[in-house]
XYZ file of N, CA and C in Angstrom:
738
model
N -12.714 32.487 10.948
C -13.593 31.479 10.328
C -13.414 30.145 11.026
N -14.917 29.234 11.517
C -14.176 28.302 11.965
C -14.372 26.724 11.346
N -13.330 26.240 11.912
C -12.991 25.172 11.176
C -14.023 23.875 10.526
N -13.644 23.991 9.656
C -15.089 22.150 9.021
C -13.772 21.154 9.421
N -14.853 20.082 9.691
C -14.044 18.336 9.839
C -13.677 18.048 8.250
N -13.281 16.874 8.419
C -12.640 16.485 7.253
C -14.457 15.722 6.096
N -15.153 15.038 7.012
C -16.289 14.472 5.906
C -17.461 15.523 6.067
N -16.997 16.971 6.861
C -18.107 17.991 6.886
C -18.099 19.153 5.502
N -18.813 19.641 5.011
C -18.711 20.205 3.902
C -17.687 21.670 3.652
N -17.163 22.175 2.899
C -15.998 23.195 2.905
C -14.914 23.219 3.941
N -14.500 21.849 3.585
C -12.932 21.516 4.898
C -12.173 21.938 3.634
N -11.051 22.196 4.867
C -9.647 22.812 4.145
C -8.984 21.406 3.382
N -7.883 22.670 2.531
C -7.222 21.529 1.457
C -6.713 20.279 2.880
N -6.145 20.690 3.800
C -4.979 19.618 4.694
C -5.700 18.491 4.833
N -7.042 18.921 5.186
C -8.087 18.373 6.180
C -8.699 17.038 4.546
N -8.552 17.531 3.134
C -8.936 16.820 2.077
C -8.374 15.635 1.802
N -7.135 15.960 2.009
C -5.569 15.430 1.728
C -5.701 14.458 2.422
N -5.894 14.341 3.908
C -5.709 13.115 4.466
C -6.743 12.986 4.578
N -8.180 13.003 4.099
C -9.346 11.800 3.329
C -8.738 10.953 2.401
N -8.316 11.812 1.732
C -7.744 10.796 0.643
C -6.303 9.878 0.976
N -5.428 10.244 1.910
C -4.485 9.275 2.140
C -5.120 8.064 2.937
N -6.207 8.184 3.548
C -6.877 7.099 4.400
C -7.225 6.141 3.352
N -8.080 6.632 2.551
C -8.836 5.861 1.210
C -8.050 5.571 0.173
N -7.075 6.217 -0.139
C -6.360 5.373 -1.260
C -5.010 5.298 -0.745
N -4.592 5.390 0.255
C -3.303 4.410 0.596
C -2.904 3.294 -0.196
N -2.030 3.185 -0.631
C -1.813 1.713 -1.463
C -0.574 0.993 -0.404
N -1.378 -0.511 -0.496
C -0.083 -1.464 -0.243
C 0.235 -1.767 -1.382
N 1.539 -2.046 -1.419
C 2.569 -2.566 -2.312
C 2.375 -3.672 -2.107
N 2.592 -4.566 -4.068
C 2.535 -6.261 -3.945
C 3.010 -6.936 -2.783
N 2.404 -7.862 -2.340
C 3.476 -9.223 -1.279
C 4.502 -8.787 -2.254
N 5.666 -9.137 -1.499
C 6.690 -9.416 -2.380
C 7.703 -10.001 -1.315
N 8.788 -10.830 -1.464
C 9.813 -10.602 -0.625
C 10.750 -11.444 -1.848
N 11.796 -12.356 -0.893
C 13.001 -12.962 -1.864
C 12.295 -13.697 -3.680
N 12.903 -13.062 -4.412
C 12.269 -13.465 -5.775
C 12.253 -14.849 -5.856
N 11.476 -15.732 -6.180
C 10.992 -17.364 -6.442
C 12.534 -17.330 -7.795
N 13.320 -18.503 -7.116
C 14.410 -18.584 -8.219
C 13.885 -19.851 -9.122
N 12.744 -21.099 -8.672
C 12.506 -22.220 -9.604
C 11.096 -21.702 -10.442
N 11.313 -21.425 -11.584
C 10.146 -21.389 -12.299
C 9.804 -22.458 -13.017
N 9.881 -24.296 -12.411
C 9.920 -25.578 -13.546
C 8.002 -25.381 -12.835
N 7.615 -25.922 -14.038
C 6.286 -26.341 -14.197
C 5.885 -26.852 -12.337
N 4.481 -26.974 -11.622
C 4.729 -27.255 -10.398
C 5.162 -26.425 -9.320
N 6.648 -26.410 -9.515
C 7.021 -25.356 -8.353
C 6.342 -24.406 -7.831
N 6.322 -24.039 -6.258
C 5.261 -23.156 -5.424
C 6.613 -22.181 -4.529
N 6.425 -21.075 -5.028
C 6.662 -20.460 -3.445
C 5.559 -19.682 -2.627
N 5.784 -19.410 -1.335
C 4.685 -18.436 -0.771
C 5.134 -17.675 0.442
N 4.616 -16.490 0.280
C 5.409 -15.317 1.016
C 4.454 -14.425 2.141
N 4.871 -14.385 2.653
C 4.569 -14.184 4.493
C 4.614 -12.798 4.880
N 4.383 -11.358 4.904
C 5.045 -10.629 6.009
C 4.149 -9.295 6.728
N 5.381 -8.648 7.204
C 4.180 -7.407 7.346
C 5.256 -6.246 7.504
N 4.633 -5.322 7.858
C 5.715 -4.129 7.631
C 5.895 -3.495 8.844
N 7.039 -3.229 9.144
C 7.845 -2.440 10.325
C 7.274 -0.992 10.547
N 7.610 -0.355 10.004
C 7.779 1.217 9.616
C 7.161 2.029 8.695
N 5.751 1.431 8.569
C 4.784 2.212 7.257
C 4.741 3.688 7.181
N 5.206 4.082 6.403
C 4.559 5.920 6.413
C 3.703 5.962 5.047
N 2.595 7.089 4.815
C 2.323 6.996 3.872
C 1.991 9.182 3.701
N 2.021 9.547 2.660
C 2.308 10.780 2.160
C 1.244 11.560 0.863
N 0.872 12.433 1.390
C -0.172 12.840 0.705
C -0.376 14.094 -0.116
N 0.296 14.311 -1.610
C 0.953 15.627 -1.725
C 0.203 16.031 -3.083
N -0.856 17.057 -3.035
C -0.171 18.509 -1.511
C -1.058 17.793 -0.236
N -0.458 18.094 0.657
C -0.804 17.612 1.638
C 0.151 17.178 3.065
N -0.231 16.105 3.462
C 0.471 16.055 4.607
C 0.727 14.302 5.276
N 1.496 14.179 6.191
C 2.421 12.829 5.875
C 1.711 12.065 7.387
N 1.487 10.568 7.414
C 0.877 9.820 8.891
C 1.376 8.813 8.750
N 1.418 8.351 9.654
C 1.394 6.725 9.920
C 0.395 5.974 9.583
N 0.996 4.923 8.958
C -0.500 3.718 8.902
C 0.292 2.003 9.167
N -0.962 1.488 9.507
C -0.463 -0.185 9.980
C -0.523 -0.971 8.794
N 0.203 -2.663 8.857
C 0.312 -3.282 7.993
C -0.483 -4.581 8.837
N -1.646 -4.866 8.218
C -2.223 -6.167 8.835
C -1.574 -7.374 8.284
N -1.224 -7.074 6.962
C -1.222 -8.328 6.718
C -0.480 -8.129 4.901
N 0.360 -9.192 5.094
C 0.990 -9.462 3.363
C 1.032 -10.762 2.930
N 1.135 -11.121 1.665
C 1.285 -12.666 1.256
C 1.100 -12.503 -0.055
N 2.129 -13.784 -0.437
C 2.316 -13.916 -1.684
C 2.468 -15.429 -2.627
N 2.138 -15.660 -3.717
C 1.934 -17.150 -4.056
C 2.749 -17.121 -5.178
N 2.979 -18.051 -5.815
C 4.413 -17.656 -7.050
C 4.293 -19.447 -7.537
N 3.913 -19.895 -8.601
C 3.595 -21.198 -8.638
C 4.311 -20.981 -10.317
N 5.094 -22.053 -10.520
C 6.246 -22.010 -12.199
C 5.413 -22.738 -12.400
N 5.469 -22.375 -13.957
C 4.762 -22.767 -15.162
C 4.800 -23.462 -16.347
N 6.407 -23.324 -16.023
C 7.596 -24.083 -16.936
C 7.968 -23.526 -17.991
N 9.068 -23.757 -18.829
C 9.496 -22.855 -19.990
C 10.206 -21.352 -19.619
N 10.481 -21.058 -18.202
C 10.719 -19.767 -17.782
C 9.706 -18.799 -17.088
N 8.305 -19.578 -17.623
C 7.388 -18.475 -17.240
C 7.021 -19.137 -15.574
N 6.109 -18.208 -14.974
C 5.582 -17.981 -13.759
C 4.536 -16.989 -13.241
N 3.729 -17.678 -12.939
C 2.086 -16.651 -12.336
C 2.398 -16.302 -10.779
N 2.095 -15.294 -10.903
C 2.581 -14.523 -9.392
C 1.032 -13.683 -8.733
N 0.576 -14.068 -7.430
C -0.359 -13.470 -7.062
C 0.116 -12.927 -5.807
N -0.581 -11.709 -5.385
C -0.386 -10.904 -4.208
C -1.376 -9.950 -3.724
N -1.249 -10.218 -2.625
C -2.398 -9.638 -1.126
C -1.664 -8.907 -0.189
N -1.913 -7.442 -0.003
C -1.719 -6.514 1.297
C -2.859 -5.820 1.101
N -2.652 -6.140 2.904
C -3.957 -5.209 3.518
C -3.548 -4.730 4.767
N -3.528 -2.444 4.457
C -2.739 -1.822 4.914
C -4.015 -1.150 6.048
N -3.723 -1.188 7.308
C -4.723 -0.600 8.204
C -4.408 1.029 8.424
N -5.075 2.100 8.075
C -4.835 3.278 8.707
C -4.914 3.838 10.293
N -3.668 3.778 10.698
C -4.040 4.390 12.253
C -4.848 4.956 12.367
N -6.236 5.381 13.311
C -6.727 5.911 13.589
C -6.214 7.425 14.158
N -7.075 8.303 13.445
C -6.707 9.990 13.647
C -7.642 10.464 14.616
N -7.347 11.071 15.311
C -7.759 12.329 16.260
C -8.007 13.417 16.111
N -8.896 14.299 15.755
C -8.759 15.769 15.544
C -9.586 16.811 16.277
N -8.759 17.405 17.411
C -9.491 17.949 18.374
C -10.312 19.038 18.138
N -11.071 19.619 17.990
C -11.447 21.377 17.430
C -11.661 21.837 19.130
N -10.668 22.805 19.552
C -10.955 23.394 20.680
C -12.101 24.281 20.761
N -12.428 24.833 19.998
C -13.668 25.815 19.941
C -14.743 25.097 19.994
N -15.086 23.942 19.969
C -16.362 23.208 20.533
C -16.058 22.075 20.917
N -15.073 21.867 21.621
C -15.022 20.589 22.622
C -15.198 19.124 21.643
N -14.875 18.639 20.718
C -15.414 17.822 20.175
C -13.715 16.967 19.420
N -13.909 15.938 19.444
C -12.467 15.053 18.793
C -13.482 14.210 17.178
N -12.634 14.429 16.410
C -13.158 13.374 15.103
C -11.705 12.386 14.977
N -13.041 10.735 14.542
C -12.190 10.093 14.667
C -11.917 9.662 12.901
N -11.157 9.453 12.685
C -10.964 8.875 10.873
C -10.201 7.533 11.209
N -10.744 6.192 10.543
C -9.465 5.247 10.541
C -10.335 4.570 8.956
N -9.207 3.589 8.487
C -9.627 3.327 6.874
C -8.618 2.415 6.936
N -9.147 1.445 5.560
C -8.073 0.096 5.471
C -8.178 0.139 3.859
N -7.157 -0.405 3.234
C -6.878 -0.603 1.984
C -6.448 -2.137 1.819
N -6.635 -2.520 0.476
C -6.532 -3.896 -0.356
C -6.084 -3.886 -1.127
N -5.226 -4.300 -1.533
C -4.176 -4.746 -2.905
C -3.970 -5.845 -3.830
N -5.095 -6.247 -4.497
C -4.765 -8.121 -5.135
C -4.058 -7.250 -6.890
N -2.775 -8.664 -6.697
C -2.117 -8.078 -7.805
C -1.473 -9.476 -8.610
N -2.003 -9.521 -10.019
C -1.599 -11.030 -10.669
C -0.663 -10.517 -12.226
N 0.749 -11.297 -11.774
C 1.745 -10.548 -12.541
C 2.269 -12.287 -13.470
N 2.401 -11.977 -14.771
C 3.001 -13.288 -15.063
C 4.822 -13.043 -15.517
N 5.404 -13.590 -15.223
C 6.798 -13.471 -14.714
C 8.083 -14.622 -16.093
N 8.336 -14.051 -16.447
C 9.534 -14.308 -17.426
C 10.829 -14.210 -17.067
N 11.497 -15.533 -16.956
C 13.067 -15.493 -16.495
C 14.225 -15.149 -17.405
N 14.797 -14.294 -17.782
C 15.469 -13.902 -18.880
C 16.566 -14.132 -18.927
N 17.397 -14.466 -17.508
C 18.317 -15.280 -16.940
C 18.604 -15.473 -15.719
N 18.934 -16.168 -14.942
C 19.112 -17.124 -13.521
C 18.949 -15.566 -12.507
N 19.403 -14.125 -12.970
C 19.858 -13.456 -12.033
C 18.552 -12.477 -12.542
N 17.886 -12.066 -13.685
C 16.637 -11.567 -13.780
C 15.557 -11.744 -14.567
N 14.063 -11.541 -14.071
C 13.037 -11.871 -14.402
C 12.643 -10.170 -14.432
N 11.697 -10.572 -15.895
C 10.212 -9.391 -16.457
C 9.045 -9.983 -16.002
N 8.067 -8.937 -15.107
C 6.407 -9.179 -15.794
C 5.697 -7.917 -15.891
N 4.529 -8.345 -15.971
C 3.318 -7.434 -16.652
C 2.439 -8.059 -15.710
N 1.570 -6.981 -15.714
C 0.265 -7.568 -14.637
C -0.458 -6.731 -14.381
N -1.572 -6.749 -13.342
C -2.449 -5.791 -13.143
C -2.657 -5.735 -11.548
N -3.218 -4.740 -10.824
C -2.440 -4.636 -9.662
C -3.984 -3.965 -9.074
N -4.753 -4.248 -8.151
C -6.579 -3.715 -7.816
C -6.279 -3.076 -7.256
N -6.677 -2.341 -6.603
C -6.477 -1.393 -5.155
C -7.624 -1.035 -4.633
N -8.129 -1.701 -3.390
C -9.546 -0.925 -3.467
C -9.211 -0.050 -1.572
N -10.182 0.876 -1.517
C -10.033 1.713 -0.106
C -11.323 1.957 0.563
N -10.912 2.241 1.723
C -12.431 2.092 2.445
C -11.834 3.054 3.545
N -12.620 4.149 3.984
C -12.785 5.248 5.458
C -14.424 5.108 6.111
N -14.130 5.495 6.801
C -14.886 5.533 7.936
C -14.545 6.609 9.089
N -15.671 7.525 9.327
C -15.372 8.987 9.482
C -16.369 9.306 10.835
N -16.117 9.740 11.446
C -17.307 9.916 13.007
C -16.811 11.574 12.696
N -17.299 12.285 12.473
C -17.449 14.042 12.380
C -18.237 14.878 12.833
N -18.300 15.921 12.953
C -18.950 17.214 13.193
C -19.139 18.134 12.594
N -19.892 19.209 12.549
C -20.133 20.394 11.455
C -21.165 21.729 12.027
N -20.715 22.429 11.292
C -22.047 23.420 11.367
C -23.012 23.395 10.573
N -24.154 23.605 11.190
C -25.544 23.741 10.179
C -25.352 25.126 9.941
N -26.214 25.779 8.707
C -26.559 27.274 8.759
C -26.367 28.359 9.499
N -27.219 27.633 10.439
C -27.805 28.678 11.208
C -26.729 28.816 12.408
N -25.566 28.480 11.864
C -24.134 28.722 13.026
C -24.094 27.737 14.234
N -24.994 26.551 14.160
C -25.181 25.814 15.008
C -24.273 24.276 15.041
N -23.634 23.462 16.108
C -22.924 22.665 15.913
C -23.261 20.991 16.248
N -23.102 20.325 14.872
C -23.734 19.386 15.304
C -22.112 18.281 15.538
N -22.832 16.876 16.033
C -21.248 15.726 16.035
C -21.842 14.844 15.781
N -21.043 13.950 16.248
C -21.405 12.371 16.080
C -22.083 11.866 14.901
N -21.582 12.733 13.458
C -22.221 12.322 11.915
C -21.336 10.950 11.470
N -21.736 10.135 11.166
C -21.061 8.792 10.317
C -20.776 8.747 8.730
N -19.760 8.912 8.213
C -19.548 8.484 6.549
C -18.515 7.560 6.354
N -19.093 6.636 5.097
C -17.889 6.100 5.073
C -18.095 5.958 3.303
N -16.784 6.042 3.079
C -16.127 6.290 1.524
C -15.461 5.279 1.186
N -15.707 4.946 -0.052
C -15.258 3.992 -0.576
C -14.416 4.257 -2.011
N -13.242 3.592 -2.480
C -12.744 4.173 -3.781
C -11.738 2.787 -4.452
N -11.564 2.447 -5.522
C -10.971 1.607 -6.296
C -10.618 1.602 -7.874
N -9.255 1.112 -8.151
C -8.812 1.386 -9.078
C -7.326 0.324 -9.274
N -7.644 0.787 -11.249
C -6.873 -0.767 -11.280
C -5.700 -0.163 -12.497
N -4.338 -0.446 -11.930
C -2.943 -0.524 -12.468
C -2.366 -1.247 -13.361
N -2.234 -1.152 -14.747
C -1.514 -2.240 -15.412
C -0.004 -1.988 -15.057
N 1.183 -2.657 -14.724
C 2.236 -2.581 -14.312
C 3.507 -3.552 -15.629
N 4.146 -3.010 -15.629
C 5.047 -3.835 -16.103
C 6.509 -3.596 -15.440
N 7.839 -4.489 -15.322
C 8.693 -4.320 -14.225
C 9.982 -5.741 -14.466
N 11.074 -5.158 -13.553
C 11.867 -5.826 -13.924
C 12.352 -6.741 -12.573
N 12.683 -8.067 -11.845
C 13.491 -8.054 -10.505
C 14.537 -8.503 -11.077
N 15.658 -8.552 -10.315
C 17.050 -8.918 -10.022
C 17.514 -9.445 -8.862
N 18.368 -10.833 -8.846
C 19.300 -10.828 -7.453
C 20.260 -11.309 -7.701
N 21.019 -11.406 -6.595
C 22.561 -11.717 -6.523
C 22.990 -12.455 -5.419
N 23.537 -13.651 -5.176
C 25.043 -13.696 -4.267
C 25.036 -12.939 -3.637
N 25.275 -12.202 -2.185
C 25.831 -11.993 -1.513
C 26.916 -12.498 -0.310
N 26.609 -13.507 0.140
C 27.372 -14.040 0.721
C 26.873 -15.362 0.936
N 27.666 -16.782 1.279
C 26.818 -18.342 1.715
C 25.630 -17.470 2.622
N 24.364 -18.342 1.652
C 22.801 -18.126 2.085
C 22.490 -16.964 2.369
N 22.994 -15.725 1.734
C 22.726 -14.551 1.817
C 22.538 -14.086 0.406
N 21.180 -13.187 -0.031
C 20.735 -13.085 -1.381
C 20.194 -11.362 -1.157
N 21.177 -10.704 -2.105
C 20.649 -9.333 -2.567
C 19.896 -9.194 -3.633
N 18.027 -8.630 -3.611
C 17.509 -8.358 -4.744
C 17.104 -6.910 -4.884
N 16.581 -7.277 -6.396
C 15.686 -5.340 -6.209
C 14.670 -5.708 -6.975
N 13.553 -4.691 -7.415
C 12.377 -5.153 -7.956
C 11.463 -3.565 -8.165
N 11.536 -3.417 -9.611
C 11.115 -2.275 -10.024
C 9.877 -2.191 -11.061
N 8.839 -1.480 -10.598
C 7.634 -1.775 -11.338
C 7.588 -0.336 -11.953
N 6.436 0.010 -13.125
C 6.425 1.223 -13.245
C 4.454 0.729 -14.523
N 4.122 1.891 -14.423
C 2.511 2.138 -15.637
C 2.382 3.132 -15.465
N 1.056 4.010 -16.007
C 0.923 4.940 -15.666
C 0.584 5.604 -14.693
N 1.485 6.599 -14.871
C 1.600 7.269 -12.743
C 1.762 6.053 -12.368
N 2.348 5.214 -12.321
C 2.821 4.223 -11.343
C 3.938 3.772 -11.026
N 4.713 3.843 -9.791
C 6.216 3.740 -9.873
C 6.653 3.299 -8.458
N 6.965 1.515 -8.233
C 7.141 1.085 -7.499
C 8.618 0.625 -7.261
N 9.119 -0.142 -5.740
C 10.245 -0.215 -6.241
C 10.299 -1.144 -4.808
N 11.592 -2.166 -4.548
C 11.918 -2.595 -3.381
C 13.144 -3.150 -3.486
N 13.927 -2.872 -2.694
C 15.198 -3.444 -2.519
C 15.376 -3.968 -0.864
N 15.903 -5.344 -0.979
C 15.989 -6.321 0.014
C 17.175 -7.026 0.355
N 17.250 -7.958 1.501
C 18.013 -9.141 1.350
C 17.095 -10.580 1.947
N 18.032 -11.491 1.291
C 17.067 -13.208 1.936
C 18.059 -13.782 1.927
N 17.574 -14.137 3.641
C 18.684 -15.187 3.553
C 17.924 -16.473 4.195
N 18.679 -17.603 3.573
C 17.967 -19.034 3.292
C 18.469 -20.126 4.433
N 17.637 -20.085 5.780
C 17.457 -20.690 6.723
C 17.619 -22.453 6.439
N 17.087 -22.536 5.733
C 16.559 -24.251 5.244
C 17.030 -23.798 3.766
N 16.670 -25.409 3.291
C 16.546 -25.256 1.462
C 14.785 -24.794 1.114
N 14.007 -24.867 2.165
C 13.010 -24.448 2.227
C 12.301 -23.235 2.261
N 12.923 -22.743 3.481
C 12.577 -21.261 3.783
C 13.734 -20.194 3.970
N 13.603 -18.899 3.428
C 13.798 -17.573 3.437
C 13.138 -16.670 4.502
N 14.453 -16.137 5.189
C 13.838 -15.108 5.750
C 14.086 -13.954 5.285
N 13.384 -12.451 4.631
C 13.143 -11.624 4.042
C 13.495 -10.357 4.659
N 14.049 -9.348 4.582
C 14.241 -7.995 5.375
C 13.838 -6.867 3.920
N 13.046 -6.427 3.876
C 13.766 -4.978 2.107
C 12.435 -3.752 2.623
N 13.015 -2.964 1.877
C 12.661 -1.620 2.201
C 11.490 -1.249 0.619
N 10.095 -0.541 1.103
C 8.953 -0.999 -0.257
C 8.913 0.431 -0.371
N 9.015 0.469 -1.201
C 8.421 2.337 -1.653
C 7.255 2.542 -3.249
N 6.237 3.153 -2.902
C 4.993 2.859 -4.060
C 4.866 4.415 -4.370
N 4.805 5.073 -5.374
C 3.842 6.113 -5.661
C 2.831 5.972 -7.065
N 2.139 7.215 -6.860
C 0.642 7.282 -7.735
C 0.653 8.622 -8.074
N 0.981 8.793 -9.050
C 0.758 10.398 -9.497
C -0.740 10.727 -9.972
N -1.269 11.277 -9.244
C -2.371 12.193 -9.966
C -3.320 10.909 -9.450
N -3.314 10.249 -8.705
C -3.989 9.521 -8.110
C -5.828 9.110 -8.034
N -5.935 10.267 -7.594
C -7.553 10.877 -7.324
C -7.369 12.710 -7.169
N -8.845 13.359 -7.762
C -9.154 14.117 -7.749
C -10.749 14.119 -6.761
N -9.862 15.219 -5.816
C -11.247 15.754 -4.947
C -11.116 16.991 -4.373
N -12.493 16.976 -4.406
C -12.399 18.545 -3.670
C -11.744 19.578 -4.787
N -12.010 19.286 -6.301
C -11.196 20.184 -7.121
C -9.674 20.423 -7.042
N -8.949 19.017 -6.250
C -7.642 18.962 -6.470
C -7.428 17.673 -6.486
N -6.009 17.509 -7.337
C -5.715 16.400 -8.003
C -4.622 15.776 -6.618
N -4.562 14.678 -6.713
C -3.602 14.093 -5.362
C -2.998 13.029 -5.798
N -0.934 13.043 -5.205
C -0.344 11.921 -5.171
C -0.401 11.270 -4.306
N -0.060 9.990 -4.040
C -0.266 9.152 -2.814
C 1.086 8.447 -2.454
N 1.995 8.769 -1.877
C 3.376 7.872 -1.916
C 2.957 6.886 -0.445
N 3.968 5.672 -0.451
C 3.754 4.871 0.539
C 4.930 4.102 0.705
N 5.678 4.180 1.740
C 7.307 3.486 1.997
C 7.020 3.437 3.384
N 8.166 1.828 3.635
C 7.872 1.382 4.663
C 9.369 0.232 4.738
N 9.575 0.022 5.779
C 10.667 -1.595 6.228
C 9.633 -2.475 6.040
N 9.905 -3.386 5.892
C 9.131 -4.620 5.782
C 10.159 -5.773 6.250
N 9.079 -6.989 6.863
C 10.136 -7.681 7.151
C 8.743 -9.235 7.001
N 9.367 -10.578 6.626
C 8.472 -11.430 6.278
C 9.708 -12.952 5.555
N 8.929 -14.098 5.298
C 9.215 -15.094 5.385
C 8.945 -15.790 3.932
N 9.776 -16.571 3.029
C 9.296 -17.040 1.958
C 9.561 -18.505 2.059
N 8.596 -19.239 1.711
C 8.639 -20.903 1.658
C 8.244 -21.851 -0.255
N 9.786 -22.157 0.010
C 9.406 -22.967 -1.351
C 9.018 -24.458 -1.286
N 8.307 -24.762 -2.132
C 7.787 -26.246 -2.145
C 8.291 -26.883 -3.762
């Protein structure tokens, strides 16, 4: 039997799987060293991008994808509280998929968006709660091939898919001391099917700026359903990025 592309009609489960890791890839919030001033006024803002993205598609199968771009805004409110906003936007490497039996390569590449507004409660100097809601929207773009009926092969077809969906989150961070201007945190989110997590270090260049190193790991249970199967979406990566307080 021979093979369908991935946006051609009766493709295999593998070939489904990574439609859907292109399109709903999730970036994880900006995030880097936790904002320690929450007085009324106070600004931090956070910078980075990611080293080592993998993202995982189960059942299914595991790729690389790029990090264009992260950032984050964190402005105190006073009384303990704090509004926290965040932007990643995760680029999917572009895929290749050769079919030797008719000479033909399909190309797949797709980008994802993440705006996420969390309001943040200091419960003491070493940890903060919030709650928030977290967008995710996805976008592919598909150059394919197929058979018609009549056993005949066509290429060069264009689709592009679009998909979005929105997370209420609630979550805890923590940090610590580690050593003069060296700061260990962690930062754990969770909703339904939703279960994020990052553990880092910052260390504080200026009284101004932080430089950021931590490791992001996101999953989505039950994510999207296609193709008559239901799909998780995991996404871990190094990250590395810059935080500036004002």
């Amino acid at each position: 039997m021979r093979k369908r592309t991935v946006c051609g009609k009766n493709f295999t489960m593998k070939k489904s799987a990574l439609l859907l890791g292109l399109v709903l890839s999730m970036g994880a919030v900006a995030s880097a060293a936790p904002a320690e001033n929450y007085e009324a006024g106070k600004v931090s803002i956070d910078l980075g991008t990611t080293i080592s993205p993998k993202l995982e598609v189960s059942p299914g199968t595991s790729f690389d994808a790029s990090n264009d771009f992260s950032g984050g805004l964190t402005v105190g409110l006073g009384h303990n509280f704090a509004l926290q906003y965040g932007y990643d936007k995760t680029g999917a490497k572009e895929v290749n998929t050769y079919y030797e039996d008719v000479g033909y390569t399909e190309k797949d590449n797709g980008k994802v968006t993440a705006n996420t507004v969390n309001l943040l409660y200091k419960i003491n100097p070493k940890v903060s709660a919030y709650l928030g809601n977290r967008h995710v929207s996805g976008e592919l773009n598909c150059q394919w091939g197929g058979y018609d009926l009549d056993g005949s092969f066509y290429a060069d077809k264009t689709t592009n898919v679009t998909a979005s969906k929105n997370y209420v989150q609630a979550g805890l961070i923590g940090q610590t001391e580690l050593a003069k201007n060296l700061t260990g945190w962690g930062n754990i989110g969770v909703g339904s099917g939703l279960l994020t997590c990052q553990v880092g270090v910052g260390y504080r260049v200026t009284s101004n700026l932080t430089a950021n190193l931590y490791y992001d790991y996101a999953q989505y249970k039950d994510m999207a359903s296609y193709n008559g199967q239901n799909f998780d979406i995991t996404t871990k990566g190094l990250k590395a990025g810059i935080t500036l307080n004002f």
